[in-house]
Amino acid sequence: MFEIASLYPVLLIVCPLVFLAGFTDSIGGGGGLISLPAYLLAGLPAHKAIATNKLSSTSGTIFSTYRYFKSGYLDLKLATPAIVMALLGAQIGAHFALIVDENIFKLLLMLVLPIVAIYLLFHKNSDSKVKELSLGRRIIIVMIISLLVGAYDGFYGPGTGTFLIILYTNLAKMDILVASGNAKIVNLASNISALSAFLFSGNVIVGLGLIASVFSIAGNLLGSALAIREKGRITKPIILIVIILLMLKLTIELL
């Protein structure tokens, strides 16, 4: 579809926004709220935009996940069952989307998101809470969260990583950086699954996706490094920005 010469204006739009998306996503999730519109703004048809975006975002997520893992902020005992439940939930959500009006779900989100934002603004994290739960109880909570958020991902999707971080920290009492690392690997698993299907269907514009991947990787590496250096202090502000972007997206879609 795109020849080399016609790629240049597309890259000028896509690459900076994909970098910003990777930076945001590696800290607080929600990068797709920036990167997918970038591909659409560049003129890609919706199905090719979604597929190509999945290539660049998956590439970036691999590197940020590794950065969290290397720094010790990825709990595989919690992540392994979380991945299984999230993938199961995504299947349930996808089937649920066939029988439920998406607009009803969006209206519910519009009611919930301001409450979440207010909670984040006024809730003070306590380091002592991280050790409150036993491993067994924490695994059960993480599995339930991953199943429900996975179902949301299959049904609608935007902000999945953000919701995982919020729920992991507040319900499973995980350290915010460990929650971010675990959210990344859960998202990575679902992204790889979706990407394989998109590649098989032939909808990925591979050349564009690979070039954009370089910028996604750079954004993810910078963002994850900053989050780790700042000990997670930057995560909450980024999450609030993602929630505002998601509310704007929902408002536009409902109008």
mmCIF file of C-alpha atoms in Angstrom:
data_model
loop_
_atom_site.group_PDB
_atom_site.id
_atom_site.type_symbol
_atom_site.label_atom_id
_atom_site.label_comp_id
_atom_site.label_asym_id
_atom_site.label_seq_id
_atom_site.Cartn_x
_atom_site.Cartn_y
_atom_site.Cartn_z
ATOM 1 C CA MET A 1 0.000 0.000 0.000
ATOM 2 C CA PHE A 2 2.701 2.474 1.004
ATOM 3 C CA GLU A 3 5.730 3.001 -1.225
ATOM 4 C CA ILE A 4 8.990 4.342 0.224
ATOM 5 C CA ALA A 5 8.398 7.924 -0.945
ATOM 6 C CA SER A 6 4.870 8.008 0.499
ATOM 7 C CA LEU A 7 6.139 6.730 3.855
ATOM 8 C CA TYR A 8 7.942 9.964 4.745
ATOM 9 C CA PRO A 9 4.880 12.094 5.671
ATOM 10 C CA VAL A 10 3.392 9.097 7.460
ATOM 11 C CA LEU A 11 6.564 8.636 9.515
ATOM 12 C CA LEU A 12 6.623 12.329 10.452
ATOM 13 C CA ILE A 13 3.217 11.867 12.086
ATOM 14 C CA VAL A 14 3.558 8.347 13.450
ATOM 15 C CA CYS A 15 7.081 8.196 14.874
ATOM 16 C CA PRO A 16 7.012 11.096 17.388
ATOM 17 C CA LEU A 17 3.590 10.029 18.681
ATOM 18 C CA VAL A 18 4.611 6.373 18.913
ATOM 19 C CA PHE A 19 7.653 7.463 20.944
ATOM 20 C CA LEU A 20 5.364 9.437 23.285
ATOM 21 C CA ALA A 21 2.982 6.473 23.489
ATOM 22 C CA GLY A 22 5.816 4.111 24.417
ATOM 23 C CA PHE A 23 7.060 6.541 27.070
ATOM 24 C CA THR A 24 3.576 6.873 28.590
ATOM 25 C CA ASP A 25 2.727 3.190 28.337
ATOM 26 C CA SER A 26 5.914 2.021 30.048
ATOM 27 C CA ILE A 27 5.102 4.159 33.096
ATOM 28 C CA GLY A 28 1.341 4.089 33.542
ATOM 29 C CA GLY A 29 -0.187 2.203 30.624
ATOM 30 C CA GLY A 30 -2.566 3.653 28.047
ATOM 31 C CA GLY A 31 -0.067 4.138 25.232
ATOM 32 C CA GLY A 32 -2.605 2.915 22.687
ATOM 33 C CA LEU A 33 -4.674 6.037 23.353
ATOM 34 C CA ILE A 34 -1.848 7.955 21.658
ATOM 35 C CA SER A 35 -0.338 5.540 19.140
ATOM 36 C CA LEU A 36 -3.484 4.195 17.475
ATOM 37 C CA PRO A 37 -4.866 7.681 16.677
ATOM 38 C CA ALA A 38 -1.410 8.501 15.266
ATOM 39 C CA TYR A 39 -1.710 5.748 12.653
ATOM 40 C CA LEU A 40 -5.279 6.789 11.844
ATOM 41 C CA LEU A 41 -4.212 10.452 11.564
ATOM 42 C CA ALA A 42 -1.501 9.358 9.113
ATOM 43 C CA GLY A 43 -4.220 7.966 6.843
ATOM 44 C CA LEU A 44 -4.091 4.208 7.468
ATOM 45 C CA PRO A 45 -7.363 2.285 7.207
ATOM 46 C CA ALA A 46 -8.641 1.272 10.654
ATOM 47 C CA HIS A 47 -7.848 -2.450 10.374
ATOM 48 C CA LYS A 48 -4.293 -1.778 9.155
ATOM 49 C CA ALA A 49 -3.780 0.930 11.779
ATOM 50 C CA ILE A 50 -4.781 -1.469 14.572
ATOM 51 C CA ALA A 51 -2.585 -4.255 13.198
ATOM 52 C CA THR A 52 0.500 -2.103 12.536
ATOM 53 C CA ASN A 53 0.119 -0.382 15.904
ATOM 54 C CA LYS A 54 0.191 -3.804 17.542
ATOM 55 C CA LEU A 55 3.595 -4.523 15.953
ATOM 56 C CA SER A 56 5.235 -1.323 17.197
ATOM 57 C CA SER A 57 3.620 -1.415 20.646
ATOM 58 C CA THR A 58 4.538 -5.069 21.185
ATOM 59 C CA SER A 59 8.146 -4.353 20.231
ATOM 60 C CA GLY A 60 8.357 -1.535 22.754
ATOM 61 C CA THR A 61 6.628 -3.527 25.483
ATOM 62 C CA ILE A 62 9.213 -6.311 25.174
ATOM 63 C CA PHE A 63 11.986 -3.892 26.110
ATOM 64 C CA SER A 64 10.177 -2.133 28.954
ATOM 65 C CA THR A 65 9.138 -5.502 30.401
ATOM 66 C CA TYR A 66 12.764 -6.621 30.320
ATOM 67 C CA ARG A 67 13.841 -3.365 32.008
ATOM 68 C CA TYR A 68 11.392 -3.966 34.878
ATOM 69 C CA PHE A 69 12.465 -7.622 35.113
ATOM 70 C CA LYS A 70 16.177 -6.768 35.123
ATOM 71 C CA SER A 71 15.606 -4.211 37.893
ATOM 72 C CA GLY A 72 13.768 -6.753 40.041
ATOM 73 C CA TYR A 73 10.299 -5.236 39.580
ATOM 74 C CA LEU A 74 8.559 -8.245 38.069
ATOM 75 C CA ASP A 75 7.075 -10.946 40.324
ATOM 76 C CA LEU A 76 6.810 -14.095 38.188
ATOM 77 C CA LYS A 77 4.911 -15.973 40.917
ATOM 78 C CA LEU A 78 2.108 -13.466 40.455
ATOM 79 C CA ALA A 79 2.635 -12.793 36.755
ATOM 80 C CA THR A 80 2.308 -16.407 35.557
ATOM 81 C CA PRO A 81 -1.278 -17.041 36.775
ATOM 82 C CA ALA A 82 -2.143 -13.442 35.847
ATOM 83 C CA ILE A 83 -1.191 -14.048 32.207
ATOM 84 C CA VAL A 84 -3.351 -17.189 32.029
ATOM 85 C CA MET A 85 -6.362 -15.448 33.563
ATOM 86 C CA ALA A 86 -5.962 -12.316 31.429
ATOM 87 C CA LEU A 87 -5.907 -14.357 28.214
ATOM 88 C CA LEU A 88 -8.976 -16.291 29.380
ATOM 89 C CA GLY A 89 -10.708 -13.051 30.305
ATOM 90 C CA ALA A 90 -9.950 -11.554 26.887
ATOM 91 C CA GLN A 91 -11.730 -14.465 25.228
ATOM 92 C CA ILE A 92 -14.744 -14.004 27.506
ATOM 93 C CA GLY A 93 -14.794 -10.252 26.855
ATOM 94 C CA ALA A 94 -14.597 -10.716 23.092
ATOM 95 C CA HIS A 95 -17.609 -13.044 23.153
ATOM 96 C CA PHE A 96 -19.454 -10.687 25.533
ATOM 97 C CA ALA A 97 -18.979 -7.856 23.049
ATOM 98 C CA LEU A 98 -21.195 -9.732 20.621
ATOM 99 C CA ILE A 99 -24.239 -9.574 22.917
ATOM 100 C CA VAL A 100 -23.851 -6.281 24.839
ATOM 101 C CA ASP A 101 -24.185 -2.764 23.423
ATOM 102 C CA GLU A 102 -20.746 -1.150 23.657
ATOM 103 C CA ASN A 103 -22.279 2.270 24.350
ATOM 104 C CA ILE A 104 -23.789 1.033 27.617
ATOM 105 C CA PHE A 105 -20.340 -0.069 28.736
ATOM 106 C CA LYS A 106 -18.837 3.262 27.699
ATOM 107 C CA LEU A 107 -21.429 5.166 29.742
ATOM 108 C CA LEU A 108 -20.567 3.060 32.795
ATOM 109 C CA LEU A 109 -16.884 3.843 32.252
ATOM 110 C CA MET A 110 -17.678 7.560 32.071
ATOM 111 C CA LEU A 111 -19.230 7.271 35.540
ATOM 112 C CA VAL A 112 -16.400 5.187 36.984
ATOM 113 C CA LEU A 113 -13.361 7.050 35.610
ATOM 114 C CA PRO A 114 -13.913 10.360 37.483
ATOM 115 C CA ILE A 115 -14.246 8.378 40.722
ATOM 116 C CA VAL A 116 -10.975 6.591 39.977
ATOM 117 C CA ALA A 117 -9.266 9.907 39.200
ATOM 118 C CA ILE A 118 -10.478 11.490 42.453
ATOM 119 C CA TYR A 119 -9.354 8.425 44.398
ATOM 120 C CA LEU A 120 -5.880 8.593 42.887
ATOM 121 C CA LEU A 121 -5.599 12.312 43.615
ATOM 122 C CA PHE A 122 -6.397 11.986 47.299
ATOM 123 C CA HIS A 123 -5.246 8.457 48.161
ATOM 124 C CA LYS A 124 -1.886 8.265 49.892
ATOM 125 C CA ASN A 125 0.202 5.159 49.231
ATOM 126 C CA SER A 126 1.578 3.394 52.270
ATOM 127 C CA ASP A 127 4.666 1.225 51.915
ATOM 128 C CA SER A 128 3.528 -0.873 54.877
ATOM 129 C CA LYS A 129 0.560 -2.111 52.849
ATOM 130 C CA VAL A 130 2.830 -3.951 50.424
ATOM 131 C CA LYS A 131 3.521 -6.718 52.964
ATOM 132 C CA GLU A 132 -0.033 -7.025 54.352
ATOM 133 C CA LEU A 133 -1.242 -9.960 52.234
ATOM 134 C CA SER A 134 0.039 -13.525 52.168
ATOM 135 C CA LEU A 135 1.362 -14.814 48.840
ATOM 136 C CA GLY A 136 -1.580 -17.200 48.408
ATOM 137 C CA ARG A 137 -4.155 -14.495 49.003
ATOM 138 C CA ARG A 138 -2.312 -12.085 46.726
ATOM 139 C CA ILE A 139 -2.220 -14.693 43.927
ATOM 140 C CA ILE A 140 -5.994 -15.200 44.192
ATOM 141 C CA ILE A 141 -6.645 -11.437 44.080
ATOM 142 C CA VAL A 142 -4.263 -10.961 41.137
ATOM 143 C CA MET A 143 -5.945 -13.803 39.234
ATOM 144 C CA ILE A 144 -9.403 -12.258 39.731
ATOM 145 C CA ILE A 145 -8.157 -8.801 38.710
ATOM 146 C CA SER A 146 -6.423 -10.188 35.620
ATOM 147 C CA LEU A 147 -9.528 -12.136 34.588
ATOM 148 C CA LEU A 148 -11.783 -9.075 34.895
ATOM 149 C CA VAL A 149 -9.380 -6.617 33.260
ATOM 150 C CA GLY A 150 -8.614 -9.204 30.583
ATOM 151 C CA ALA A 151 -12.359 -9.354 29.885
ATOM 152 C CA TYR A 152 -12.362 -5.553 29.599
ATOM 153 C CA ASP A 153 -9.432 -5.790 27.178
ATOM 154 C CA GLY A 154 -11.316 -8.262 25.009
ATOM 155 C CA PHE A 155 -14.506 -6.207 25.158
ATOM 156 C CA TYR A 156 -13.137 -2.653 24.694
ATOM 157 C CA GLY A 157 -9.437 -2.369 25.532
ATOM 158 C CA PRO A 158 -8.026 1.167 25.957
ATOM 159 C CA GLY A 159 -6.201 1.710 29.252
ATOM 160 C CA THR A 160 -5.909 -1.988 30.130
ATOM 161 C CA GLY A 161 -2.396 -1.617 31.557
ATOM 162 C CA THR A 162 -3.499 1.430 33.556
ATOM 163 C CA PHE A 163 -6.364 -0.462 35.183
ATOM 164 C CA LEU A 164 -4.065 -3.381 35.981
ATOM 165 C CA ILE A 165 -1.608 -1.076 37.774
ATOM 166 C CA ILE A 166 -4.374 0.666 39.740
ATOM 167 C CA LEU A 167 -5.968 -2.606 40.880
ATOM 168 C CA TYR A 168 -2.700 -4.448 41.546
ATOM 169 C CA THR A 169 -1.501 -1.661 43.830
ATOM 170 C CA ASN A 170 -4.777 -0.984 45.635
ATOM 171 C CA LEU A 171 -6.340 -4.450 45.920
ATOM 172 C CA ALA A 172 -3.373 -6.821 45.711
ATOM 173 C CA LYS A 173 -1.239 -4.340 47.721
ATOM 174 C CA MET A 174 1.668 -4.620 45.291
ATOM 175 C CA ASP A 175 4.525 -2.137 45.133
ATOM 176 C CA ILE A 176 3.739 0.310 42.321
ATOM 177 C CA LEU A 177 6.843 -0.608 40.304
ATOM 178 C CA VAL A 178 6.177 -4.348 40.676
ATOM 179 C CA ALA A 179 2.574 -3.682 39.650
ATOM 180 C CA SER A 180 3.854 -1.805 36.587
ATOM 181 C CA GLY A 181 6.243 -4.625 35.679
ATOM 182 C CA ASN A 182 3.555 -7.282 36.078
ATOM 183 C CA ALA A 183 1.071 -5.212 34.094
ATOM 184 C CA LYS A 184 3.633 -4.974 31.288
ATOM 185 C CA ILE A 185 4.170 -8.731 31.027
ATOM 186 C CA VAL A 186 0.419 -9.423 31.117
ATOM 187 C CA ASN A 187 -0.089 -6.885 28.332
ATOM 188 C CA LEU A 188 2.846 -8.345 26.432
ATOM 189 C CA ALA A 189 1.277 -11.805 26.423
ATOM 190 C CA SER A 190 -2.017 -10.520 25.038
ATOM 191 C CA ASN A 191 -0.202 -8.298 22.518
ATOM 192 C CA ILE A 192 1.835 -11.207 21.157
ATOM 193 C CA SER A 193 -1.320 -13.285 20.815
ATOM 194 C CA ALA A 194 -3.103 -10.520 18.909
ATOM 195 C CA LEU A 195 -0.049 -9.664 16.791
ATOM 196 C CA SER A 196 0.324 -13.240 15.585
ATOM 197 C CA ALA A 197 -3.269 -13.143 14.339
ATOM 198 C CA PHE A 198 -2.726 -9.777 12.614
ATOM 199 C CA LEU A 199 0.468 -10.968 10.917
ATOM 200 C CA PHE A 200 -1.289 -14.091 9.687
ATOM 201 C CA SER A 201 -4.137 -11.978 8.263
ATOM 202 C CA GLY A 202 -1.673 -9.802 6.311
ATOM 203 C CA ASN A 203 -2.962 -6.515 7.761
ATOM 204 C CA VAL A 204 0.354 -5.399 9.282
ATOM 205 C CA ILE A 205 2.317 -2.861 7.215
ATOM 206 C CA VAL A 206 5.608 -4.433 8.238
ATOM 207 C CA GLY A 207 8.013 -1.748 6.974
ATOM 208 C CA LEU A 208 6.130 1.063 8.709
ATOM 209 C CA GLY A 209 5.645 -1.034 11.820
ATOM 210 C CA LEU A 210 9.351 -1.889 12.115
ATOM 211 C CA ILE A 211 10.444 1.739 11.726
ATOM 212 C CA ALA A 212 7.847 2.829 14.285
ATOM 213 C CA SER A 213 9.047 0.021 16.565
ATOM 214 C CA VAL A 214 12.422 1.755 16.923
ATOM 215 C CA PHE A 215 10.659 4.826 18.323
ATOM 216 C CA SER A 216 8.358 2.710 20.480
ATOM 217 C CA ILE A 217 11.371 0.884 21.948
ATOM 218 C CA ALA A 218 13.119 4.198 22.642
ATOM 219 C CA GLY A 219 10.044 5.596 24.374
ATOM 220 C CA ASN A 220 9.544 2.447 26.446
ATOM 221 C CA LEU A 221 13.186 2.321 27.526
ATOM 222 C CA LEU A 222 13.224 5.989 28.514
ATOM 223 C CA GLY A 223 9.901 5.792 30.340
ATOM 224 C CA SER A 224 10.669 2.619 32.280
ATOM 225 C CA ALA A 225 14.113 3.948 33.241
ATOM 226 C CA LEU A 226 12.538 7.178 34.508
ATOM 227 C CA ALA A 227 9.844 5.319 36.465
ATOM 228 C CA ILE A 228 12.449 3.096 38.133
ATOM 229 C CA ARG A 229 14.792 6.009 38.864
ATOM 230 C CA GLU A 230 11.953 8.018 40.418
ATOM 231 C CA LYS A 231 10.829 4.956 42.448
ATOM 232 C CA GLY A 232 7.365 5.042 40.902
ATOM 233 C CA ARG A 233 6.595 8.645 41.923
ATOM 234 C CA ILE A 234 5.928 9.604 38.307
ATOM 235 C CA THR A 235 3.517 6.692 37.761
ATOM 236 C CA LYS A 236 0.443 8.208 39.421
ATOM 237 C CA PRO A 237 0.568 11.494 37.422
ATOM 238 C CA ILE A 238 0.931 9.519 34.171
ATOM 239 C CA ILE A 239 -2.026 7.311 35.141
ATOM 240 C CA LEU A 240 -4.148 10.423 35.745
ATOM 241 C CA ILE A 241 -3.202 11.731 32.278
ATOM 242 C CA VAL A 242 -4.188 8.383 30.745
ATOM 243 C CA ILE A 243 -7.557 8.474 32.530
ATOM 244 C CA ILE A 244 -8.208 11.983 31.175
ATOM 245 C CA LEU A 245 -7.291 10.820 27.645
ATOM 246 C CA LEU A 246 -9.608 7.832 27.997
ATOM 247 C CA MET A 247 -12.450 10.076 29.174
ATOM 248 C CA LEU A 248 -11.896 12.335 26.143
ATOM 249 C CA LYS A 249 -11.919 9.325 23.839
ATOM 250 C CA LEU A 250 -15.164 8.040 25.369
ATOM 251 C CA THR A 251 -16.784 11.478 25.134
ATOM 252 C CA ILE A 252 -15.910 11.787 21.433
ATOM 253 C CA GLU A 253 -17.202 8.266 20.714
ATOM 254 C CA LEU A 254 -20.472 8.839 22.586
ATOM 255 C CA LEU A 255 -21.256 12.211 20.952
#
